[in-house]
Each structure stands twice: as structure tokens, then as C-alpha cells.
Amino acid sequence: MKRDVIVAVSFLLAFLFMAYALVYANVLGLGGAELRPLGEFYLSHSFAHEGLTSHSPEVVTAIVWNYRGFDTLFETFVFFLAIMGAFSVLRLTDEQEKLVKELEAREPHRQMDLIVRAITKLVVIMIVAISASIALHGHLTPGGGFQGGSAMAVASLLLFAAFSKFTLERKGLTVKHTVSAYALGLALILATVLAPVFLYGGKVLEINLLPGEMGLFNLDVGEYLAVTFGFLTVFLVLGVSEWIFKTVLRGEVND
Amino acid sequence: MIDLLLAYITLTLFGMVLLGIYGVVTRSNLIKKIIMLNIMGDAVNMLFILIGYRIVFPVFPPIYEEHITFEEFLSRAVDPTPQALVLTAIVIGMAMNILLATYAIQFYRLHGTVDARDIAEIIGGEGE
């Protein structure tokens, strides 16, 4: 109890110190009318000259593609590592998966009532359209593969809640298929990144050698696929009912 | 007036960062820790965006349009660099979030608890 008070008081003191530094000394340089030199450089150069990858009139997109391409690429790798880490923690052996299938066959297929289901169908169609529109010209306007993919993941979560995991699996969205689609997206990204080396003798990620805006468009679509199905894979594995997972895992512990 | 507003918003965001650290340190429930970590990360991202803001009127987003001259664009648009940085930070935060949530769920399924003190007991660490 006494320790809590000390922690709270020290945080309050830190807050007061920061307030003083921010308001009176203005250490962050907030609220000026002037641009910082770096921001001015990016604003005036990121789409002003020829030979750059992106033709976007939006400066943030132009910075990301013209100056920080590797950043975006390795971001995809970090996301891959996170999904694979989650997936490997939740993995099951073949026998356990068979056991899960048997137990799930006995479980009743619960879903929400008619109103919720009908409205969810409409909303999901809209979300899919919007996510495609965010993703497919993300190399020109605000948005991009990750943002579109996240929107799409929300659609799959809505389906999860209103219908059930089994409805999705009946429609063909089993874990095997989603992992395959995820791998397809990553393969598209890798192929686009490596294509300049093998086709045109350029460097890795020198995608302005590819005709038109194909390079950026491919990266966008690849990221869109990867994020959508990466999320969906984790949701499908997490969607196994709690008691089934516990039964299977307790069996593992007892062995 | 706008200075006061900006200072108020900034202080609120700093307060949220400190609140996040406080929550991560003092709560023992793993899920609460993850929530506080998210609050902290979002506040930091907002703070980054706010640093790039300029007090001019009217202020433009960093999107170049044909009907304004380039000089006017330079004198009105906000700083795009923090926005480009935050774009990456959001994705990394999301990836971290997936991983943490999955580990917490799996730990709950295996051991039936997400309390940090119980976890220290279970894995035999030097908890209190």
C-alpha cells in the first residue's frame, strides 16, 4: 500500500516536471509556424524530381516508397515473425487436430439471430469494398496494404461473432487455405522485390525498373493479402472453443 | 489561445504515457498490462503526429494539389516526417499486440491464470 503511494507520487512529480519543461521551456519546439529543415526537405523533394519510385502526390506515401522502402519491407517481415510466433505457440500435432475435429463435430452450431446475421452480411460486403479501395490504390493515396488488410480483418471478426467459426470453414476458409493465401501474398512481395535483380540486373527493391507502377501495385496487393490472411489464420486458430483446447492440452500435459 | 490548447493536448498525452507506464508497473493482470501498453503506445504515436503540426491558418495536409502553387503548399502543409515514422510504428505495435495476446491466452489455457504473481510462482522465478 505504501509502495503504491510512493509510485503514484513519483509519477505525479515526473508529470509536473514535464509540464514545466513543455509549457515554459518548450523543449519539443511545439506550435511553431515554421517547418523543421527535414520536413521542408521532404516536402519539396519527395515528388519533385524524376527517377523516383512513387508518383504519388501525397507526401507521406512518397516518403515511404521513395526513401524508406526497406523499412516497409522489413515491417512485413516483423509481421510475419509475429504471426508465426503466435501460430507456433498455438500449434497442435496431427492426433490432437483429429481430436479437435471430433470434439467440434459434437458441438452445437450456435449463431446470432436473423436480424444480426442479415445486417452483418450487408456490412461485411461494404467493409470488403472499402478495404479493397483503401488497398488497391494505396501507392498513390493515403492508405495501403496494411490499412486495407486491417479493415478486412475486422470483416472476418464480424463474421466470427455473428455466424460462427464453422460457417467460415464450410465456405472454404480453413486454416490450411488461409495459410496458403498468406504464403501467396508473401511470395508476391518477395518476387516483386527480387524481380529487378534477375530481370534487369538492378539492385534489390529497385522496383522503378519494372514497367509502369507494377512494382508498387504488386507490393500493395501482396501486403493486403498477407495482412488479411495472416490475421484470419490467427483468428481461426484462436477460435477453437476454450474447453476443447483445454481438453486437448490437458491430455498433452498428462502424457 | 491555440498555444494553450496545444499545451493542454500535449500534457494530456504525456499524462497518458505516464498512466500507461504506471499501469504496466502496478497491475498484475497480464491482460491489463497489455491494455495499458496499448494506451501508452497510442499516446506516443499521437504525440509524434502533434510534433509535426504547424500553427498556420489554413493548415493543409501534406497532399499536393494542382490548384495551389508550390510555395503556398510549402508554407501551409504540415510536417510529413513524423507521420511516415508513425506509419511503421503502428504496424510494429499491432504485430507485438498479436504476439502478446496469443501468449497470454495460451498461458491461461495451460495454467488457468494470467496473474503475474501466480506466473512467477508457476515458472519458479524469484517472485515476491
Coordinates of C-alpha atoms in Angstrom, one line a residue:
Chain A
M1 CA 0.0 0.0 0.0
K2 CA 2.8 2.4 1.0
R3 CA 4.7 1.5 -2.2
D4 CA 1.7 2.3 -4.3
V5 CA 1.6 5.8 -2.8
I6 CA 5.3 6.3 -3.5
V7 CA 5.0 5.2 -7.1
A8 CA 1.9 7.4 -7.7
V9 CA 3.6 10.5 -6.1
S10 CA 6.8 10.0 -8.2
F11 CA 4.7 9.7 -11.4
L12 CA 2.9 12.9 -10.4
L13 CA 6.2 14.7 -9.9
A14 CA 7.5 13.5 -13.2
F15 CA 4.3 14.8 -14.8
L16 CA 4.7 18.2 -13.2
F17 CA 8.4 18.4 -14.3
M18 CA 7.4 17.5 -17.9
A19 CA 4.6 20.1 -17.8
Y20 CA 7.1 22.7 -16.8
A21 CA 9.5 21.7 -19.5
L22 CA 6.8 21.6 -22.2
V23 CA 4.9 24.8 -21.4
Y24 CA 7.6 27.2 -20.2
A25 CA 10.8 25.9 -21.8
N26 CA 9.1 24.4 -24.9
V27 CA 11.7 21.6 -25.2
L28 CA 9.9 19.9 -28.1
G29 CA 9.6 23.0 -30.1
L30 CA 5.8 22.6 -30.4
G31 CA 3.5 25.0 -32.0
G32 CA 5.8 27.0 -34.3
A33 CA 4.6 28.3 -37.7
E34 CA 7.9 27.3 -39.2
L35 CA 8.7 23.9 -40.7
R36 CA 11.7 21.9 -39.5
P37 CA 14.5 21.7 -42.1
L38 CA 14.0 17.9 -42.5
G39 CA 10.3 18.3 -43.1
E40 CA 10.9 21.1 -45.6
F41 CA 13.4 18.9 -47.5
Y42 CA 10.9 16.0 -47.7
L43 CA 8.0 18.3 -48.7
S44 CA 10.0 19.9 -51.5
H45 CA 11.9 16.8 -52.8
S46 CA 9.8 13.7 -52.3
F47 CA 7.9 14.0 -55.5
A48 CA 9.6 16.9 -57.3
H49 CA 12.1 15.1 -59.3
E50 CA 12.2 12.3 -61.9
G51 CA 13.6 8.8 -61.4
L52 CA 11.9 8.2 -58.1
T53 CA 9.7 5.1 -57.5
S54 CA 6.5 6.7 -56.5
H55 CA 4.4 9.1 -58.5
S56 CA 2.2 9.9 -55.5
P57 CA 1.0 13.4 -54.9
E58 CA 0.7 12.5 -51.2
V59 CA 4.0 13.2 -49.4
V60 CA 3.7 10.6 -46.7
T61 CA 3.2 7.8 -49.3
A62 CA 6.0 9.3 -51.4
I63 CA 8.4 9.3 -48.4
V64 CA 7.5 5.7 -47.5
W65 CA 8.1 4.5 -51.1
N66 CA 11.0 6.7 -52.2
Y67 CA 13.2 6.9 -49.1
R68 CA 12.0 4.1 -46.7
G69 CA 11.4 1.1 -49.0
F70 CA 13.4 -1.3 -46.9
D71 CA 11.6 -0.1 -43.8
T72 CA 8.3 -1.2 -45.4
L73 CA 9.8 -4.5 -46.5
F74 CA 11.2 -5.4 -43.1
E75 CA 7.9 -4.3 -41.5
T76 CA 6.3 -7.1 -43.4
F77 CA 9.0 -9.5 -42.0
V78 CA 8.3 -8.4 -38.5
F79 CA 4.6 -9.0 -39.0
F80 CA 5.5 -12.5 -40.5
L81 CA 7.5 -13.2 -37.3
A82 CA 4.7 -12.2 -35.1
I83 CA 2.1 -14.3 -36.9
M84 CA 4.5 -17.3 -37.0
G85 CA 5.3 -16.9 -33.3
A86 CA 1.6 -16.9 -32.4
F87 CA 0.9 -19.8 -34.8
S88 CA 3.8 -21.9 -33.4
V89 CA 2.6 -21.4 -29.8
L90 CA -1.0 -22.5 -30.8
R91 CA 0.2 -25.4 -32.9
L92 CA -1.2 -28.9 -32.4
T93 CA 0.0 -32.3 -33.5
D94 CA -1.9 -34.4 -36.1
E95 CA -3.5 -36.6 -33.5
Q96 CA -4.6 -33.5 -31.4
E97 CA -6.1 -31.9 -34.5
K98 CA -8.0 -35.1 -35.2
L99 CA -9.3 -35.0 -31.6
V100 CA -10.3 -31.3 -32.0
K101 CA -12.2 -32.2 -35.1
E102 CA -14.1 -35.0 -33.3
L103 CA -14.9 -32.7 -30.4
E104 CA -16.0 -29.9 -32.7
A105 CA -18.4 -32.2 -34.6
R106 CA -20.3 -32.8 -31.3
E107 CA -20.5 -29.1 -30.5
P108 CA -23.8 -27.3 -31.4
H109 CA -23.6 -24.7 -34.2
R110 CA -24.6 -21.5 -32.4
Q111 CA -25.1 -18.3 -34.2
M112 CA -26.9 -15.0 -33.6
D113 CA -30.5 -14.3 -34.6
L114 CA -31.7 -13.4 -38.1
I115 CA -31.5 -9.6 -37.8
V116 CA -27.9 -9.6 -36.7
R117 CA -27.0 -12.1 -39.4
A118 CA -28.7 -10.1 -42.2
I119 CA -27.1 -6.8 -41.3
T120 CA -23.7 -8.4 -40.8
K121 CA -23.9 -9.7 -44.4
L122 CA -24.6 -6.2 -45.7
V123 CA -21.9 -4.6 -43.6
V124 CA -19.3 -7.2 -44.5
I125 CA -19.8 -6.6 -48.2
M126 CA -19.3 -2.8 -47.6
I127 CA -16.2 -3.4 -45.5
V128 CA -14.7 -5.6 -48.2
A129 CA -15.3 -3.0 -50.8
I130 CA -13.8 -0.2 -48.7
S131 CA -10.8 -2.3 -47.7
A132 CA -10.2 -3.1 -51.4
S133 CA -10.5 0.6 -52.3
I134 CA -8.0 1.5 -49.5
A135 CA -5.5 -1.1 -50.5
L136 CA -5.6 -1.1 -54.3
H137 CA -4.5 2.4 -54.9
G138 CA -2.5 2.7 -51.7
H139 CA 0.6 3.5 -53.7
L140 CA -1.0 6.8 -54.8
T141 CA -3.2 8.0 -52.0
P142 CA -3.3 7.7 -48.2
G143 CA -3.8 4.1 -47.2
G144 CA -2.1 1.0 -48.4
G145 CA -1.8 -2.8 -48.0
F146 CA -1.6 -2.9 -44.2
Q147 CA -4.5 -0.5 -43.6
G148 CA -6.7 -2.3 -46.1
G149 CA -5.8 -5.7 -44.6
S150 CA -6.7 -4.5 -41.1
A151 CA -10.1 -3.3 -42.3
M152 CA -10.6 -6.7 -43.9
A153 CA -9.6 -8.4 -40.6
V154 CA -12.5 -6.5 -39.0
A155 CA -14.9 -8.0 -41.5
S156 CA -13.7 -11.5 -40.7
L157 CA -14.1 -10.8 -37.0
L158 CA -17.7 -9.7 -37.6
L159 CA -18.4 -12.9 -39.4
F160 CA -16.9 -14.8 -36.5
A161 CA -19.2 -13.1 -34.0
A162 CA -22.4 -13.1 -35.9
F163 CA -22.1 -16.6 -37.5
S164 CA -19.5 -19.0 -36.2
K165 CA -16.1 -20.4 -37.0
F166 CA -17.8 -23.4 -38.6
T167 CA -19.7 -21.2 -41.2
L168 CA -16.4 -19.8 -42.4
E169 CA -14.8 -23.3 -42.5
R170 CA -17.8 -24.6 -44.5
K171 CA -17.2 -21.7 -47.0
G172 CA -13.6 -23.0 -47.5
L173 CA -11.7 -20.7 -45.2
T174 CA -9.9 -23.4 -43.3
V175 CA -6.6 -22.9 -41.6
K176 CA -4.8 -24.7 -44.4
H177 CA -6.3 -22.4 -47.1
T178 CA -5.7 -19.2 -45.2
V179 CA -2.0 -20.1 -44.5
S180 CA -1.6 -20.9 -48.2
A181 CA -3.1 -17.4 -49.1
Y182 CA -0.8 -15.8 -46.6
A183 CA 2.2 -17.5 -48.2
L184 CA 0.9 -16.4 -51.6
G185 CA 0.9 -12.8 -50.5
L186 CA 4.5 -13.1 -49.1
A187 CA 5.6 -14.8 -52.3
L188 CA 4.2 -12.0 -54.4
I189 CA 6.1 -9.5 -52.2
L190 CA 9.4 -11.5 -52.5
A191 CA 9.0 -11.9 -56.2
T192 CA 8.4 -8.2 -56.8
V193 CA 11.4 -7.3 -54.6
L194 CA 13.7 -9.8 -56.3
A195 CA 12.5 -9.3 -59.9
P196 CA 14.7 -6.3 -60.7
V197 CA 17.8 -8.3 -59.8
F198 CA 17.1 -11.2 -62.1
L199 CA 15.2 -9.5 -64.9
Y200 CA 17.0 -6.2 -65.3
G201 CA 20.3 -6.6 -63.4
G202 CA 19.4 -3.9 -60.8
K203 CA 19.5 -4.0 -57.0
V204 CA 17.1 -5.5 -54.6
L205 CA 13.9 -3.4 -54.3
E206 CA 14.9 -1.2 -57.3
I207 CA 11.3 -1.6 -58.4
N208 CA 11.2 1.5 -60.6
L209 CA 12.9 -0.7 -63.3
L210 CA 9.6 -2.6 -63.7
P211 CA 7.2 -1.3 -66.3
G212 CA 4.7 1.4 -65.1
E213 CA 3.6 1.2 -61.5
M214 CA 3.6 -2.5 -61.4
G215 CA 6.2 -2.8 -58.7
L216 CA 4.3 -0.7 -56.1
F217 CA 1.0 -2.1 -57.1
N218 CA 2.3 -5.7 -56.6
L219 CA 3.8 -4.8 -53.2
D220 CA 0.4 -3.3 -52.2
V221 CA -1.6 -6.3 -53.2
G222 CA 0.9 -8.7 -51.6
E223 CA 0.8 -6.8 -48.3
Y224 CA -3.0 -6.7 -48.5
L225 CA -3.2 -10.5 -48.9
A226 CA -0.6 -11.2 -46.3
V227 CA -2.2 -9.0 -43.6
T228 CA -5.7 -10.2 -44.3
F229 CA -5.0 -13.9 -44.2
G230 CA -2.3 -13.6 -41.5
F231 CA -4.9 -12.1 -39.2
L232 CA -7.6 -14.6 -40.3
T233 CA -5.2 -17.5 -39.6
V234 CA -4.6 -16.4 -36.0
F235 CA -8.4 -15.8 -35.5
L236 CA -9.2 -19.3 -36.8
V237 CA -6.8 -21.0 -34.5
L238 CA -7.9 -18.8 -31.6
G239 CA -11.5 -19.5 -32.4
V240 CA -11.3 -23.1 -31.3
S241 CA -13.6 -23.4 -28.3
E242 CA -11.9 -22.9 -24.9
W243 CA -13.0 -26.3 -23.4
I244 CA -11.9 -28.2 -26.5
F245 CA -8.4 -26.6 -26.4
K246 CA -8.2 -27.3 -22.7
T247 CA -9.2 -30.9 -23.1
V248 CA -6.6 -31.5 -25.8
L249 CA -3.9 -29.6 -23.9
R250 CA -4.5 -31.3 -20.6
G251 CA -4.1 -34.6 -22.4
E252 CA -0.7 -33.4 -23.6
V253 CA 0.3 -32.4 -20.0
N254 CA -0.7 -35.8 -18.6
D255 CA 1.3 -37.8 -21.1
Chain B
M1 CA -5.5 30.6 -27.1
I2 CA -4.3 28.0 -29.6
D3 CA -1.0 27.8 -27.6
L4 CA -2.9 27.0 -24.5
L5 CA -4.9 24.3 -26.3
L6 CA -1.8 22.7 -27.8
A7 CA -0.1 22.7 -24.3
Y8 CA -3.3 21.1 -22.9
I9 CA -3.4 18.4 -25.5
T10 CA 0.3 17.7 -25.2
L11 CA 0.1 17.5 -21.4
T12 CA -2.9 15.1 -21.7
L13 CA -0.8 12.9 -24.0
F14 CA 2.1 12.9 -21.6
G15 CA -0.2 12.1 -18.8
M16 CA -1.5 9.1 -20.8
V17 CA 2.1 7.9 -21.4
L18 CA 2.8 8.1 -17.7
L19 CA -0.5 6.4 -16.9
G20 CA 0.4 3.6 -19.3
I21 CA 3.8 3.1 -17.5
Y22 CA 2.0 3.2 -14.2
G23 CA -0.4 0.6 -15.3
V24 CA 2.2 -1.7 -16.7
V25 CA 4.2 -1.5 -13.5
T26 CA 1.5 -1.8 -10.9
R27 CA -1.2 -4.1 -12.3
S28 CA -0.5 -7.8 -12.0
N29 CA -3.1 -9.0 -14.6
L30 CA -1.4 -9.6 -17.9
I31 CA -4.4 -8.5 -20.0
K32 CA -4.5 -5.2 -18.1
K33 CA -0.8 -4.8 -18.7
I34 CA -1.3 -5.3 -22.4
I35 CA -4.2 -2.8 -22.5
M36 CA -2.0 -0.2 -20.6
L37 CA 0.9 -0.9 -23.1
N38 CA -1.5 -0.1 -25.9
I39 CA -2.7 3.1 -24.3
M40 CA 0.9 4.2 -23.9
G41 CA 1.9 3.3 -27.5
D42 CA -1.1 5.2 -28.9
A43 CA -0.3 8.2 -26.8
V44 CA 3.3 8.2 -28.0
N45 CA 2.1 8.0 -31.7
M46 CA -0.3 10.9 -31.2
L47 CA 2.5 12.9 -29.6
F48 CA 4.7 12.3 -32.7
I49 CA 1.9 13.5 -35.0
L50 CA 1.4 16.5 -32.9
I51 CA 5.0 17.5 -33.1
G52 CA 4.6 17.8 -36.8
Y53 CA 1.7 20.2 -36.6
R54 CA 2.1 23.8 -37.5
I55 CA 0.1 26.8 -36.3
V56 CA -0.8 28.5 -39.5
F57 CA -4.2 29.2 -40.9
P58 CA -5.4 27.4 -43.0
V59 CA -3.3 24.4 -42.5
F60 CA -3.1 21.7 -45.3
P61 CA -2.5 18.0 -45.1
P62 CA 0.7 17.0 -46.9
I63 CA -1.1 16.3 -50.2
Y64 CA -0.1 18.4 -53.2
E65 CA -3.0 19.6 -55.3
E66 CA -2.8 21.3 -58.7
H67 CA -4.7 24.5 -57.9
I68 CA -2.3 25.8 -55.4
T69 CA 1.3 27.0 -56.0
F70 CA 4.2 25.1 -54.7
E71 CA 5.3 28.0 -52.5
E72 CA 1.9 28.2 -50.9
F73 CA 2.0 24.4 -50.3
L74 CA 5.3 24.7 -48.6
S75 CA 4.2 27.5 -46.3
R76 CA 0.9 25.7 -45.3
A77 CA 1.5 21.9 -45.2
V78 CA 2.2 20.1 -42.0
D79 CA 5.5 18.2 -41.5
P80 CA 5.2 14.7 -43.1
T81 CA 8.2 13.1 -41.4
P82 CA 6.6 12.1 -38.1
Q83 CA 3.6 10.7 -40.0
A84 CA 5.9 8.5 -42.1
L85 CA 7.6 7.3 -38.9
V86 CA 4.3 6.6 -37.1
L87 CA 3.1 4.5 -40.0
T88 CA 5.8 2.0 -39.3
A89 CA 5.3 2.2 -35.5
I90 CA 1.6 1.3 -35.8
V91 CA 2.3 -1.9 -37.7
I92 CA 5.0 -3.0 -35.3
G93 CA 2.7 -2.2 -32.4
M94 CA 0.0 -4.4 -34.0
A95 CA 2.4 -7.3 -34.6
M96 CA 3.5 -7.1 -30.9
N97 CA -0.1 -7.0 -29.8
I98 CA -1.0 -10.2 -31.6
L99 CA 2.0 -12.0 -30.1
L100 CA 1.4 -10.8 -26.6
A101 CA -2.3 -11.5 -26.7
T102 CA -1.7 -15.0 -28.0
Y103 CA 0.8 -15.8 -25.4
A104 CA -1.5 -14.6 -22.6
I105 CA -4.4 -16.7 -23.9
Q106 CA -2.2 -19.8 -24.3
F107 CA -0.8 -19.3 -20.8
Y108 CA -4.3 -19.1 -19.4
R109 CA -5.3 -22.3 -21.2
L110 CA -2.3 -24.2 -19.9
H111 CA -2.2 -22.9 -16.3
G112 CA -5.5 -21.2 -15.7
T113 CA -4.2 -17.8 -14.6
V114 CA -3.0 -14.6 -16.1
D115 CA -1.8 -13.1 -12.8
A116 CA 1.9 -12.1 -12.9
R117 CA 2.4 -13.2 -9.2
D118 CA 1.0 -16.7 -9.9
I119 CA 3.0 -17.0 -13.1
A120 CA 6.2 -16.2 -11.1
E121 CA 5.3 -19.0 -8.7
I122 CA 4.5 -21.4 -11.6
I123 CA 7.7 -20.9 -13.5
G124 CA 9.7 -20.9 -10.3
G125 CA 11.1 -17.4 -10.7
E126 CA 12.0 -15.2 -7.7
G127 CA 8.6 -13.5 -7.3
E128 CA 7.6 -11.9 -4.0

